[in-house]
XYZ file of N, CA and C in Angstrom:
438
model
N 0.846 -1.185 0.002
C 0.006 -0.004 0.004
C 0.888 1.237 -0.003
N 0.450 2.228 -0.747
C 1.153 3.509 -0.794
C 0.282 4.573 -0.140
N 0.880 5.460 0.600
C 0.170 6.571 1.192
C 0.430 7.802 0.378
N -0.630 8.372 -0.192
C -0.529 9.584 -0.976
C -0.405 10.796 -0.065
N 0.040 11.942 -0.596
C 0.192 13.146 0.230
C -1.086 13.559 0.977
N -2.250 13.200 0.451
C -3.518 13.555 1.108
C -3.920 12.529 2.162
N -3.056 11.544 2.421
C -3.312 10.548 3.446
C -4.047 9.312 2.956
N -4.500 9.312 1.715
C -5.211 8.158 1.157
C -4.218 7.025 0.940
N -4.593 5.833 1.378
C -3.748 4.640 1.170
C -4.356 3.805 0.042
N -3.568 3.600 -1.010
C -4.016 2.853 -2.175
C -2.948 1.836 -2.572
N -3.391 0.759 -3.156
C -2.448 -0.192 -3.737
C -1.923 0.419 -5.046
N -0.789 -0.078 -5.487
C -0.224 0.369 -6.747
C -1.237 0.101 -7.881
N -1.884 -1.045 -7.807
C -2.882 -1.405 -8.829
C -4.034 -0.435 -8.861
N -4.506 0.011 -7.677
C -5.586 0.996 -7.633
C -5.165 2.314 -8.283
N -3.929 2.722 -8.007
C -3.435 3.977 -8.590
C -3.387 3.849 -10.101
N -2.843 2.754 -10.593
C -2.766 2.539 -12.047
C -4.162 2.501 -12.665
N -5.089 1.849 -11.976
C -6.460 1.746 -12.504
C -7.164 3.090 -12.540
N -6.891 3.963 -11.593
C -7.665 5.189 -11.490
C -7.005 6.414 -12.128
N -5.693 6.509 -12.086
C -5.029 7.675 -12.622
C -5.215 7.751 -14.138
N -5.676 8.863 -14.603
C -5.870 9.053 -16.041
C -7.241 8.711 -16.549
N -7.867 7.689 -15.968
C -9.221 7.329 -16.396
C -10.293 7.960 -15.507
N -9.988 8.100 -14.233
C -10.987 8.653 -13.300
C -10.512 9.907 -12.615
N -9.215 10.154 -12.655
C -8.634 11.343 -12.045
C -7.725 11.984 -13.078
N -7.794 13.297 -13.191
C -7.000 14.036 -14.149
C -7.698 15.330 -14.467
N -7.147 16.041 -15.428
C -7.704 17.325 -15.838
C -8.189 17.184 -17.289
N -9.504 16.986 -17.471
C -10.033 16.719 -18.817
C -9.667 17.766 -19.871
N -9.572 19.020 -19.469
C -9.280 20.076 -20.449
C -7.801 20.361 -20.593
N -6.964 19.570 -19.910
C -5.527 19.824 -19.961
C -4.742 18.507 -19.994
N -4.801 17.758 -21.107
C -4.014 16.533 -21.202
C -2.526 16.848 -21.047
N -1.777 15.879 -20.557
C -0.350 16.081 -20.344
C 0.341 16.399 -21.661
N -0.022 15.687 -22.712
C 0.640 15.832 -24.011
C -0.202 16.723 -24.935
N 0.473 17.612 -25.618
C -0.156 18.457 -26.625
C -0.403 17.595 -27.866
N -1.657 17.365 -28.183
C -1.966 16.459 -29.294
C -1.499 16.987 -30.645
N -1.192 18.263 -30.738
C -0.689 18.815 -31.995
C 0.786 18.464 -32.233
N 1.497 18.181 -31.155
C 2.906 17.771 -31.201
C 3.104 16.583 -30.282
N 2.535 15.422 -30.607
C 2.469 14.316 -29.655
C 3.810 13.709 -29.234
N 4.858 13.910 -30.023
C 6.126 13.288 -29.664
C 7.078 14.272 -29.004
N 6.590 15.485 -28.756
C 7.427 16.519 -28.163
C 6.888 16.860 -26.776
N 7.783 16.960 -25.811
C 7.386 17.382 -24.472
C 7.509 18.906 -24.439
N 6.375 19.580 -24.399
C 6.389 21.049 -24.393
C 6.622 21.559 -22.969
N 6.790 22.870 -22.863
C 7.113 23.510 -21.581
C 6.072 23.283 -20.498
N 4.822 23.087 -20.889
C 3.770 22.939 -19.882
C 3.459 21.512 -19.494
N 4.092 20.529 -20.119
C 3.752 19.119 -19.895
C 3.945 18.694 -18.459
N 5.058 19.075 -17.850
C 5.328 18.658 -16.466
C 4.287 19.252 -15.513
N 3.951 20.513 -15.699
C 2.938 21.119 -14.838
C 1.567 20.475 -15.028
N 1.241 20.136 -16.274
C -0.041 19.462 -16.528
C -0.045 18.071 -15.867
N 1.096 17.364 -15.887
C 1.181 16.086 -15.194
C 0.974 16.280 -13.695
N 1.645 17.268 -13.126
C 1.514 17.531 -11.681
C 0.068 17.863 -11.336
N -0.607 18.640 -12.181
C -2.017 18.968 -11.934
C -2.882 17.710 -11.935
N -2.628 16.817 -12.882
C -3.395 15.560 -12.942
C -3.081 14.685 -11.731
N -1.820 14.594 -11.368
C -1.401 13.819 -10.197
C -2.059 14.385 -8.928
N -2.058 15.692 -8.815
C -2.639 16.318 -7.628
C -4.128 16.055 -7.500
N -4.804 15.851 -8.623
C -6.251 15.558 -8.574
C -6.502 14.304 -7.775
N -5.630 13.313 -7.873
C -5.775 12.072 -7.111
C -5.062 12.145 -5.763
N -3.852 12.692 -5.753
C -2.971 12.533 -4.599
C -2.970 13.656 -3.580
N -3.426 14.842 -3.965
C -3.295 15.993 -3.060
C -4.650 16.528 -2.606
N -5.676 16.400 -3.427
C -7.008 16.868 -3.046
C -7.385 16.276 -1.678
N -7.829 17.110 -0.733
C -8.165 16.577 0.605
C -9.209 15.439 0.502
N -9.008 14.407 1.289
C -9.890 13.223 1.273
C -11.110 13.490 2.130
N -12.011 14.306 1.602
C -13.242 14.648 2.308
C -14.314 15.056 1.297
N -15.522 15.144 1.757
C -16.642 15.595 0.917
C -16.803 14.793 -0.359
N -17.010 15.500 -1.478
C -17.259 14.853 -2.758
C -16.069 14.011 -3.218
N -14.865 14.475 -2.911
C -13.667 13.698 -3.292
C -13.736 12.316 -2.619
N -13.990 12.297 -1.324
C -14.034 11.036 -0.565
C -15.171 10.152 -1.088
N -16.331 10.741 -1.358
C -17.465 9.962 -1.886
C -17.081 9.319 -3.211
N -16.455 10.079 -4.107
C -16.068 9.583 -5.412
C -15.045 8.453 -5.274
N -14.019 8.684 -4.464
C -12.982 7.673 -4.246
C -13.568 6.400 -3.682
N -14.434 6.538 -2.678
C -15.045 5.349 -2.067
C -15.863 4.554 -3.076
N -16.643 5.266 -3.933
C -17.431 4.584 -4.965
C -16.530 3.842 -5.939
N -15.469 4.518 -6.384
C -14.580 3.902 -7.365
C -13.864 2.678 -6.781
N -13.411 2.782 -5.534
C -12.740 1.635 -4.911
C -13.709 0.475 -4.726
N -14.974 0.763 -4.425
C -15.979 -0.284 -4.297
C -16.201 -0.994 -5.636
N -16.334 -0.208 -6.715
C -16.527 -0.785 -8.042
C -15.312 -1.617 -8.454
N -14.128 -1.105 -8.203
C -12.922 -1.859 -8.548
C -12.854 -3.188 -7.792
N -13.155 -3.144 -6.491
C -13.127 -4.362 -5.673
C -14.156 -5.384 -6.165
N -15.355 -4.910 -6.494
C -16.396 -5.819 -6.991
C -15.992 -6.443 -8.320
N -15.443 -5.633 -9.232
C -15.029 -6.182 -10.522
C -13.879 -7.178 -10.354
N -12.985 -6.895 -9.420
C -11.882 -7.819 -9.168
C -12.400 -9.150 -8.646
N -13.388 -9.098 -7.734
C -13.976 -10.337 -7.200
C -14.730 -11.096 -8.286
N -15.435 -10.374 -9.148
C -16.238 -11.019 -10.198
C -15.403 -11.557 -11.346
N -14.155 -11.116 -11.463
C -13.317 -11.536 -12.572
C -13.128 -13.045 -12.615
N -13.167 -13.685 -11.484
C -12.929 -15.116 -11.407
C -14.214 -15.946 -11.427
N -15.377 -15.269 -11.467
C -16.647 -15.979 -11.379
C -17.322 -16.032 -12.752
N -17.513 -17.230 -13.305
C -18.173 -17.347 -14.602
C -19.587 -16.756 -14.549
N -19.956 -16.030 -15.583
C -21.291 -15.496 -15.690
C -21.513 -14.188 -14.944
N -20.542 -13.735 -14.190
C -20.695 -12.462 -13.474
C -20.317 -11.323 -14.391
N -21.054 -10.257 -14.316
C -20.824 -9.105 -15.160
C -19.973 -8.065 -14.432
N -19.239 -7.319 -15.226
C -18.503 -6.192 -14.705
C -19.424 -4.977 -14.711
N -19.004 -3.946 -14.048
C -19.831 -2.726 -13.991
C -19.868 -2.053 -15.364
N -20.942 -1.355 -15.620
C -21.153 -0.687 -16.891
C -20.478 0.669 -16.936
N -20.352 1.218 -18.144
C -19.836 2.576 -18.293
C -20.687 3.565 -17.506
N -21.986 3.313 -17.499
C -22.910 4.187 -16.757
C -22.545 4.216 -15.254
N -22.258 3.045 -14.701
C -21.897 2.984 -13.282
C -20.562 3.655 -13.017
N -19.573 3.402 -13.876
C -18.269 4.025 -13.695
C -18.359 5.534 -13.857
N -19.043 5.985 -14.898
C -19.160 7.434 -15.108
C -19.973 8.067 -13.998
N -21.016 7.375 -13.550
C -21.831 7.887 -12.442
C -21.011 8.071 -11.177
N -20.062 7.175 -10.952
C -19.195 7.294 -9.777
C -18.287 8.526 -9.846
N -18.119 9.049 -11.057
C -17.284 10.251 -11.222
C -18.127 11.494 -11.485
N -19.409 11.421 -11.163
C -20.279 12.599 -11.269
C -21.172 12.650 -12.486
N -21.145 11.642 -13.330
C -21.966 11.630 -14.520
C -23.424 11.334 -14.208
N -24.309 11.872 -15.043
C -25.744 11.632 -14.919
C -26.229 11.033 -16.237
N -26.844 9.854 -16.156
C -27.345 9.163 -17.331
C -28.867 9.010 -17.215
N -29.533 9.143 -18.351
C -30.973 8.916 -18.423
C -31.246 7.973 -19.581
N -31.945 6.899 -19.306
C -32.287 5.877 -20.310
C -31.051 5.388 -21.064
N -29.953 5.214 -20.322
C -28.741 4.677 -20.914
C -27.912 5.676 -21.713
N -28.272 6.950 -21.620
C -27.546 8.000 -22.376
C -26.938 8.989 -21.380
N -25.634 9.314 -21.559
C -25.029 10.290 -20.654
C -25.545 11.706 -20.946
N -26.237 12.283 -19.979
C -26.778 13.627 -20.121
C -25.758 14.657 -19.626
N -25.182 14.368 -18.472
C -24.106 15.198 -17.917
C -22.915 14.270 -17.734
N -21.858 14.452 -18.550
C -20.730 13.534 -18.432
C -19.980 13.730 -17.128
N -19.549 12.610 -16.545
C -18.686 12.658 -15.377
C -17.243 12.778 -15.827
N -16.355 12.743 -14.859
C -14.934 12.865 -15.176
C -14.466 11.760 -16.103
N -14.993 10.540 -15.945
C -14.594 9.441 -16.814
C -14.785 9.802 -18.291
N -15.984 10.237 -18.648
C -16.258 10.581 -20.062
C -15.521 11.830 -20.493
N -15.385 12.789 -19.602
C -14.658 14.020 -19.968
C -13.193 13.714 -20.257
N -12.580 12.869 -19.437
C -11.194 12.473 -19.689
C -11.084 11.673 -20.983
N -12.019 10.767 -21.216
C -11.981 9.939 -22.421
C -12.083 10.771 -23.689
N -12.805 11.880 -23.617
C -12.977 12.735 -24.795
C -11.654 13.323 -25.287
N -10.746 13.600 -24.380
C -9.428 14.173 -24.733
C -8.310 13.292 -24.176
N -8.407 11.998 -24.410
C -7.516 11.024 -23.782
C -6.237 10.798 -24.603
N -5.594 11.884 -24.988
C -4.396 11.784 -25.804
C -3.255 11.055 -25.090
N -3.247 11.169 -23.762
C -2.132 10.618 -22.983
C -2.108 9.093 -22.933
N -3.174 8.428 -23.315
C -3.264 6.967 -23.195
C -2.972 6.212 -24.483
N -2.857 6.900 -25.588
C -2.734 6.208 -26.863
C -1.430 6.582 -27.585
N -0.902 5.621 -28.357
C 0.346 5.855 -29.084
C 0.116 6.916 -30.141
N 1.097 7.736 -30.414
C 2.430 7.789 -29.798
C 2.474 8.616 -28.515
N 1.367 9.243 -28.142
C 1.373 10.131 -26.993
C 1.640 9.399 -25.675
N 1.201 8.163 -25.554
C 1.328 7.434 -24.293
C 2.785 7.352 -23.844
N 3.675 7.101 -24.757
C 5.097 7.012 -24.407
C 5.599 8.365 -23.887
N 5.213 9.415 -24.552
C 5.672 10.735 -24.145
C 5.089 11.135 -22.786
N 3.818 10.830 -22.560
C 3.199 11.102 -21.264
C 3.882 10.291 -20.170
N 4.218 9.054 -20.474
C 4.943 8.210 -19.515
C 6.290 8.825 -19.147
N 7.005 9.325 -20.129
C 8.330 9.919 -19.879
C 8.193 11.119 -18.936
N 7.175 11.945 -19.142
C 6.946 13.088 -18.265
C 6.673 12.606 -16.843
N 5.759 11.669 -16.684
C 5.401 11.167 -15.365
C 6.544 10.428 -14.680
N 7.288 9.647 -15.437
C 8.396 8.907 -14.857
C 9.490 9.861 -14.385
N 9.729 10.900 -15.151
C 10.711 11.899 -14.747
C 10.318 12.559 -13.436
N 9.039 12.852 -13.307
C 8.522 13.454 -12.068
C 8.650 12.473 -10.901
N 8.374 11.202 -11.139
C 8.494 10.191 -10.087
C 9.944 10.067 -9.606
N 10.878 10.120 -10.528
C 12.297 10.070 -10.150
C 12.654 11.287 -9.299
N 12.176 12.446 -9.729
C 12.403 13.689 -8.974
C 11.857 13.563 -7.555
N 10.638 13.067 -7.412
C 10.029 12.893 -6.092
C 10.787 11.859 -5.266
N 11.246 10.793 -5.908
C 12.013 9.775 -5.209
C 13.311 10.316 -4.627
N 13.945 11.196 -5.364
C 15.187 11.815 -4.879
C 14.929 12.695 -3.651
N 13.742 13.293 -3.620
C 13.390 14.179 -2.486
C 13.105 13.393 -1.215
N 12.692 12.151 -1.382
C 12.272 11.335 -0.215
C 13.428 10.903 0.654
């Protein structure tokens, strides 16, 4: 278990599962999609902003509610992964856990999940490699400080 700066204790797997898909800055991807293989001057700050969304935001109120819902969904899907015939949670449930509102199976107000997916340049090639380099560099920097 890792303890984030806001006191939240998460497994490495939980962090990997949530960072970028459920936590981040939808209007500020780490990588500039117009120059996907170049790390521009703002990339590190955009990574820090996305990291802070998960790791620094105080664990209270809506943040705590959202985190608790996501951890519950992750745990249930992990348990169901080994059971034949069990379904995983739907996009509606995942997006709802991040603030989305759906009516009759249609997202009316997108949650963070759908907002991040709309501009998800950081998760796909060739941008994914560049986003990783930015984040890994920051992790090394933080490790040296520890």
